[in-house]
mmCIF file of C-alpha atoms in Angstrom:
data_model
loop_
_atom_site.group_PDB
_atom_site.id
_atom_site.type_symbol
_atom_site.label_atom_id
_atom_site.label_comp_id
_atom_site.label_asym_id
_atom_site.label_seq_id
_atom_site.Cartn_x
_atom_site.Cartn_y
_atom_site.Cartn_z
ATOM 1 C CA MET A 1 -142.736 91.764 -100.326
ATOM 2 C CA ASN A 2 -144.958 91.692 -103.274
ATOM 3 C CA VAL A 3 -142.411 89.323 -105.256
ATOM 4 C CA ALA A 4 -142.179 87.044 -102.435
ATOM 5 C CA LYS A 5 -145.830 86.448 -102.045
ATOM 6 C CA PHE A 6 -146.363 86.467 -105.873
ATOM 7 C CA LEU A 7 -143.749 83.763 -105.813
ATOM 8 C CA GLN A 8 -144.978 82.022 -102.929
ATOM 9 C CA HIS A 9 -148.444 81.781 -104.733
ATOM 10 C CA PHE A 10 -146.786 80.396 -107.898
ATOM 11 C CA ILE A 11 -144.858 77.698 -106.126
ATOM 12 C CA GLU A 12 -147.777 76.666 -104.337
ATOM 13 C CA THR A 13 -150.203 76.557 -107.350
ATOM 14 C CA TYR A 14 -147.709 74.769 -109.049
ATOM 15 C CA GLU A 15 -147.307 72.185 -106.461
ATOM 16 C CA ARG A 16 -150.934 71.214 -106.551
ATOM 17 C CA ALA A 17 -150.995 71.643 -110.569
ATOM 18 C CA LEU A 18 -148.206 69.248 -110.989
ATOM 19 C CA GLU A 19 -150.271 66.190 -109.463
ATOM 20 C CA GLN A 20 -152.923 67.246 -112.258
ATOM 21 C CA ARG A 21 -150.484 67.965 -114.934
ATOM 22 C CA GLY A 22 -150.816 65.866 -118.221
ATOM 23 C CA THR A 23 -148.185 63.424 -119.497
ATOM 24 C CA GLU A 24 -146.988 65.210 -122.738
ATOM 25 C CA LEU A 25 -143.815 65.257 -122.851
ATOM 26 C CA THR A 26 -143.172 68.965 -124.444
ATOM 27 C CA ILE A 27 -145.094 69.892 -121.080
ATOM 28 C CA LEU A 28 -143.000 68.906 -118.686
ATOM 29 C CA GLU A 29 -140.097 69.772 -120.485
ATOM 30 C CA ASN A 30 -141.061 73.654 -120.087
ATOM 31 C CA ASP A 31 -142.268 73.360 -116.698
ATOM 32 C CA LEU A 32 -138.867 72.010 -115.710
ATOM 33 C CA ARG A 33 -137.226 74.907 -117.467
ATOM 34 C CA TYR A 34 -139.592 77.122 -116.142
ATOM 35 C CA ILE A 35 -139.037 75.925 -112.343
ATOM 36 C CA TYR A 36 -135.213 76.262 -113.262
ATOM 37 C CA THR A 37 -135.282 79.796 -114.137
ATOM 38 C CA TRP A 38 -137.669 80.529 -110.939
ATOM 39 C CA ARG A 39 -134.666 78.531 -108.882
ATOM 40 C CA ARG A 40 -132.226 80.648 -110.396
ATOM 41 C CA ARG A 41 -134.124 84.128 -110.106
ATOM 42 C CA LEU A 42 -134.668 83.156 -106.440
ATOM 43 C CA THR A 43 -131.059 82.784 -105.888
ATOM 44 C CA LEU A 44 -130.492 85.821 -107.357
ATOM 45 C CA TYR A 45 -133.011 87.695 -105.071
ATOM 46 C CA GLU A 46 -131.719 86.145 -101.902
ATOM 47 C CA GLU A 47 -128.189 87.482 -102.822
ATOM 48 C CA ASN A 48 -129.580 91.067 -103.428
ATOM 49 C CA CYS A 49 -130.950 90.815 -100.268
ATOM 50 C CA GLN A 50 -128.038 89.834 -98.376
ATOM 51 C CA GLN A 51 -126.163 92.803 -100.299
ATOM 52 C CA ALA A 52 -128.944 95.272 -99.224
ATOM 53 C CA ILE A 53 -128.322 93.789 -95.905
ATOM 54 C CA GLY A 54 -124.510 94.583 -95.860
ATOM 55 C CA LEU A 55 -124.826 98.123 -97.320
ATOM 56 C CA CYS A 56 -128.005 98.913 -94.509
ATOM 57 C CA HIS A 57 -125.619 97.890 -92.009
ATOM 58 C CA LEU A 58 -122.525 99.496 -93.346
ATOM 59 C CA HIS A 59 -125.143 102.807 -93.785
ATOM 60 C CA GLY A 60 -126.113 102.227 -89.966
ATOM 61 C CA SER A 61 -122.908 101.756 -88.711
ATOM 62 C CA LEU A 62 -121.571 105.528 -90.488
ATOM 63 C CA LYS A 63 -122.303 108.367 -87.952
ATOM 64 C CA PRO A 64 -125.660 107.626 -86.578
ATOM 65 C CA VAL A 65 -127.666 111.034 -86.184
ATOM 66 C CA ASP A 66 -130.330 110.102 -83.526
ATOM 67 C CA ASN A 67 -132.063 106.809 -82.271
ATOM 68 C CA PHE A 68 -134.676 107.414 -84.937
ATOM 69 C CA GLN A 69 -132.222 106.851 -87.992
ATOM 70 C CA THR A 70 -130.676 103.996 -86.177
ATOM 71 C CA ASP A 71 -134.207 102.169 -85.813
ATOM 72 C CA TRP A 72 -135.491 102.900 -89.109
ATOM 73 C CA VAL A 73 -132.028 101.159 -90.487
ATOM 74 C CA MET A 74 -132.543 98.076 -88.561
ATOM 75 C CA ALA A 75 -136.196 98.093 -89.270
ATOM 76 C CA ILE A 76 -134.975 97.554 -92.861
ATOM 77 C CA ILE A 77 -132.477 95.179 -92.174
ATOM 78 C CA LEU A 78 -135.112 92.959 -90.107
ATOM 79 C CA ASP A 79 -137.429 93.177 -93.634
ATOM 80 C CA TYR A 80 -134.204 92.261 -95.726
ATOM 81 C CA GLU A 81 -133.560 89.286 -93.525
ATOM 82 C CA PHE A 82 -137.223 88.262 -93.694
ATOM 83 C CA LEU A 83 -137.305 88.566 -97.377
ATOM 84 C CA SER A 84 -133.742 86.770 -97.843
ATOM 85 C CA GLN A 85 -135.293 83.765 -95.633
ATOM 86 C CA ARG A 86 -138.348 83.737 -97.553
ATOM 87 C CA PHE A 87 -136.337 83.761 -100.787
ATOM 88 C CA SER A 88 -134.269 80.941 -99.631
ATOM 89 C CA SER A 89 -137.097 78.507 -98.299
ATOM 90 C CA LEU A 90 -139.001 79.363 -101.740
ATOM 91 C CA GLY A 91 -135.830 78.220 -103.424
ATOM 92 C CA LEU A 92 -135.703 74.987 -101.732
ATOM 93 C CA ARG A 93 -139.132 74.419 -102.459
ATOM 94 C CA ALA A 94 -138.333 74.941 -106.150
ATOM 95 C CA GLU A 95 -135.546 72.804 -105.862
ATOM 96 C CA ARG A 96 -137.480 70.025 -104.169
ATOM 97 C CA MET A 97 -139.804 70.137 -107.243
ATOM 98 C CA ILE A 98 -137.194 69.528 -109.984
ATOM 99 C CA PRO A 99 -136.384 65.864 -109.287
ATOM 100 C CA VAL A 100 -140.167 65.442 -109.439
ATOM 101 C CA ILE A 101 -140.586 66.677 -112.929
ATOM 102 C CA THR A 102 -137.319 64.905 -113.888
ATOM 103 C CA SER A 103 -138.716 61.575 -112.752
ATOM 104 C CA LEU A 104 -142.083 62.290 -114.653
ATOM 105 C CA VAL A 105 -140.383 63.301 -117.792
ATOM 106 C CA GLN A 106 -138.471 60.141 -117.600
ATOM 107 C CA ILE A 107 -141.446 58.082 -116.986
ATOM 108 C CA VAL A 108 -143.186 59.839 -120.030
ATOM 109 C CA GLU A 109 -139.736 59.390 -121.941
ATOM 110 C CA SER A 110 -139.944 55.320 -121.293
ATOM 111 C CA ARG A 111 -143.719 54.975 -122.106
ATOM 112 C CA GLN A 112 -142.777 56.713 -125.506
ATOM 113 C CA SER A 113 -139.779 54.294 -126.064
ATOM 114 C CA PHE A 114 -142.355 51.268 -125.326
ATOM 115 C CA GLN A 115 -145.004 52.799 -127.703
ATOM 116 C CA GLU A 116 -142.444 52.847 -130.167
ATOM 117 C CA THR A 117 -140.915 49.537 -129.455
ATOM 118 C CA THR A 118 -144.395 48.091 -129.702
ATOM 119 C CA ASN A 119 -145.134 49.971 -133.061
ATOM 120 C CA LEU A 120 -141.852 48.594 -134.474
ATOM 121 C CA SER A 121 -142.691 45.099 -133.185
ATOM 122 C CA ARG A 122 -145.936 45.546 -135.579
ATOM 123 C CA LEU A 123 -143.843 46.344 -138.360
ATOM 124 C CA THR A 124 -141.671 43.567 -137.770
ATOM 125 C CA ASN A 125 -144.666 40.882 -137.816
ATOM 126 C CA LEU A 126 -146.008 42.552 -141.024
ATOM 127 C CA ALA A 127 -142.608 42.353 -142.859
ATOM 128 C CA LEU A 128 -142.977 38.666 -141.369
ATOM 129 C CA VAL A 129 -146.141 38.272 -143.821
ATOM 130 C CA PHE A 130 -145.020 40.370 -146.855
ATOM 131 C CA VAL A 131 -141.166 39.339 -147.214
ATOM 132 C CA PRO A 132 -141.735 35.381 -147.901
ATOM 133 C CA LEU A 133 -144.576 36.527 -150.305
ATOM 134 C CA SER A 134 -142.853 38.849 -152.252
ATOM 135 C CA TYR A 135 -139.963 36.900 -152.529
ATOM 136 C CA THR A 136 -141.851 33.969 -153.877
ATOM 137 C CA ALA A 137 -143.835 36.171 -156.184
ATOM 138 C CA SER A 138 -140.424 37.703 -157.668
ATOM 139 C CA LEU A 139 -139.130 34.440 -157.944
ATOM 140 C CA PHE A 140 -141.960 32.919 -159.936
ATOM 141 C CA SER A 141 -142.350 36.045 -161.839
ATOM 142 C CA MET A 142 -138.874 35.568 -163.785
ATOM 143 C CA GLY A 143 -140.734 33.424 -166.764
ATOM 144 C CA GLY A 144 -142.845 30.723 -167.551
ATOM 145 C CA ASN A 145 -146.588 29.990 -167.185
ATOM 146 C CA ILE A 146 -146.920 30.414 -163.500
ATOM 147 C CA GLY A 147 -148.680 33.997 -163.709
ATOM 148 C CA PRO A 148 -151.934 34.666 -162.750
ATOM 149 C CA GLY A 149 -154.679 33.239 -164.800
ATOM 150 C CA SER A 150 -152.301 30.494 -166.001
ATOM 151 C CA SER A 151 -153.215 26.611 -165.477
ATOM 152 C CA HIS A 152 -150.225 26.587 -162.894
ATOM 153 C CA PHE A 153 -150.757 29.628 -160.940
ATOM 154 C CA TRP A 154 -151.616 26.981 -157.736
ATOM 155 C CA VAL A 155 -147.747 26.515 -157.775
ATOM 156 C CA TYR A 156 -147.344 29.719 -156.318
ATOM 157 C CA PHE A 157 -149.781 29.269 -153.423
ATOM 158 C CA ALA A 158 -148.039 25.437 -153.096
ATOM 159 C CA VAL A 159 -144.760 27.397 -152.507
ATOM 160 C CA ALA A 160 -145.708 30.331 -150.504
ATOM 161 C CA VAL A 161 -147.829 29.142 -148.088
ATOM 162 C CA PRO A 162 -145.215 26.523 -146.468
ATOM 163 C CA LEU A 163 -142.395 29.271 -146.716
ATOM 164 C CA LEU A 164 -144.736 31.658 -144.782
ATOM 165 C CA LEU A 165 -145.173 28.648 -142.288
ATOM 166 C CA LEU A 166 -141.830 28.233 -142.039
ATOM 167 C CA THR A 167 -140.814 31.862 -141.708
ATOM 168 C CA PHE A 168 -143.497 31.688 -138.677
ATOM 169 C CA SER A 169 -142.437 28.676 -136.942
ATOM 170 C CA LEU A 170 -138.833 30.130 -136.807
ATOM 171 C CA THR A 171 -139.765 33.299 -135.733
ATOM 172 C CA ILE A 172 -142.096 31.727 -132.763
ATOM 173 C CA CYS A 173 -139.133 29.254 -132.069
ATOM 174 C CA ARG A 174 -136.792 32.150 -131.820
ATOM 175 C CA ARG A 175 -138.761 33.996 -129.342
ATOM 176 C CA ILE A 176 -139.358 30.970 -126.935
ATOM 177 C CA PHE A 177 -135.592 30.511 -126.985
ATOM 178 C CA SER A 178 -135.168 34.132 -125.941
ATOM 179 C CA PHE A 179 -137.654 33.942 -123.505
ATOM 180 C CA LEU A 180 -136.349 30.893 -121.679
ATOM 181 C CA ARG A 181 -132.367 32.260 -121.864
ATOM 182 C CA LEU A 182 -133.702 35.484 -120.118
ATOM 183 C CA ARG A 183 -135.815 33.494 -117.778
ATOM 184 C CA TYR A 184 -133.250 30.726 -116.872
ATOM 185 C CA ARG A 185 -130.188 33.239 -117.479
ATOM 186 C CA GLY A 186 -127.845 31.046 -119.646
ATOM 187 C CA PRO A 187 -128.838 27.730 -121.809
ATOM 188 C CA PHE A 188 -132.088 26.783 -120.543
ATOM 189 C CA TRP A 189 -131.608 23.066 -121.226
ATOM 190 C CA LEU A 190 -128.919 22.886 -118.551
ATOM 191 C CA LYS A 191 -130.945 24.431 -115.866
ATOM 192 C CA LEU A 192 -134.356 23.002 -116.854
ATOM 193 C CA PRO A 193 -135.847 20.931 -113.770
ATOM 194 C CA THR A 194 -135.012 17.142 -113.862
ATOM 195 C CA THR A 195 -138.379 15.943 -112.024
ATOM 196 C CA ILE A 196 -141.782 17.538 -112.437
ATOM 197 C CA THR A 197 -143.562 18.018 -109.076
#
């Protein structure tokens, strides 16, 4: 009976705490593992109660000495049936919590994935600046009097800035075309409205 009370208190506390739980992935994964463990234990406890009920029925059917022994065995059977039902209902409650925790884990993973995508996008934008500039610098470092402090250093900027602008404009055009293709699901120029309303 104490185990059943403890488990009921544990599940009720956990259900309340789940609403206020943090969104750290490791915490949620540990919680999920913990609930699976308790669900498995509750099933085992329920099976043990059913076995005890069977043994009590077997013991009660063997030559009863008096009514007191029969009443005593029936009281034990009723106790074990109560515990079995209690473990079964607690197991169902624990089982209902599993999809909730699993969906929280999926939400947290999708948020982390979105954050990683954002970080990768920032890194790509940074590369858009440095790749054309470093290409131009390496091209001009091959020789000649174009280095810093020389009279023709301005040529580096005359080539690097337009190259950088060309890179940005191509990137922006590519993003616009991708957006329009997704919006119109196919070649957007075939589905553009012909009249402006």
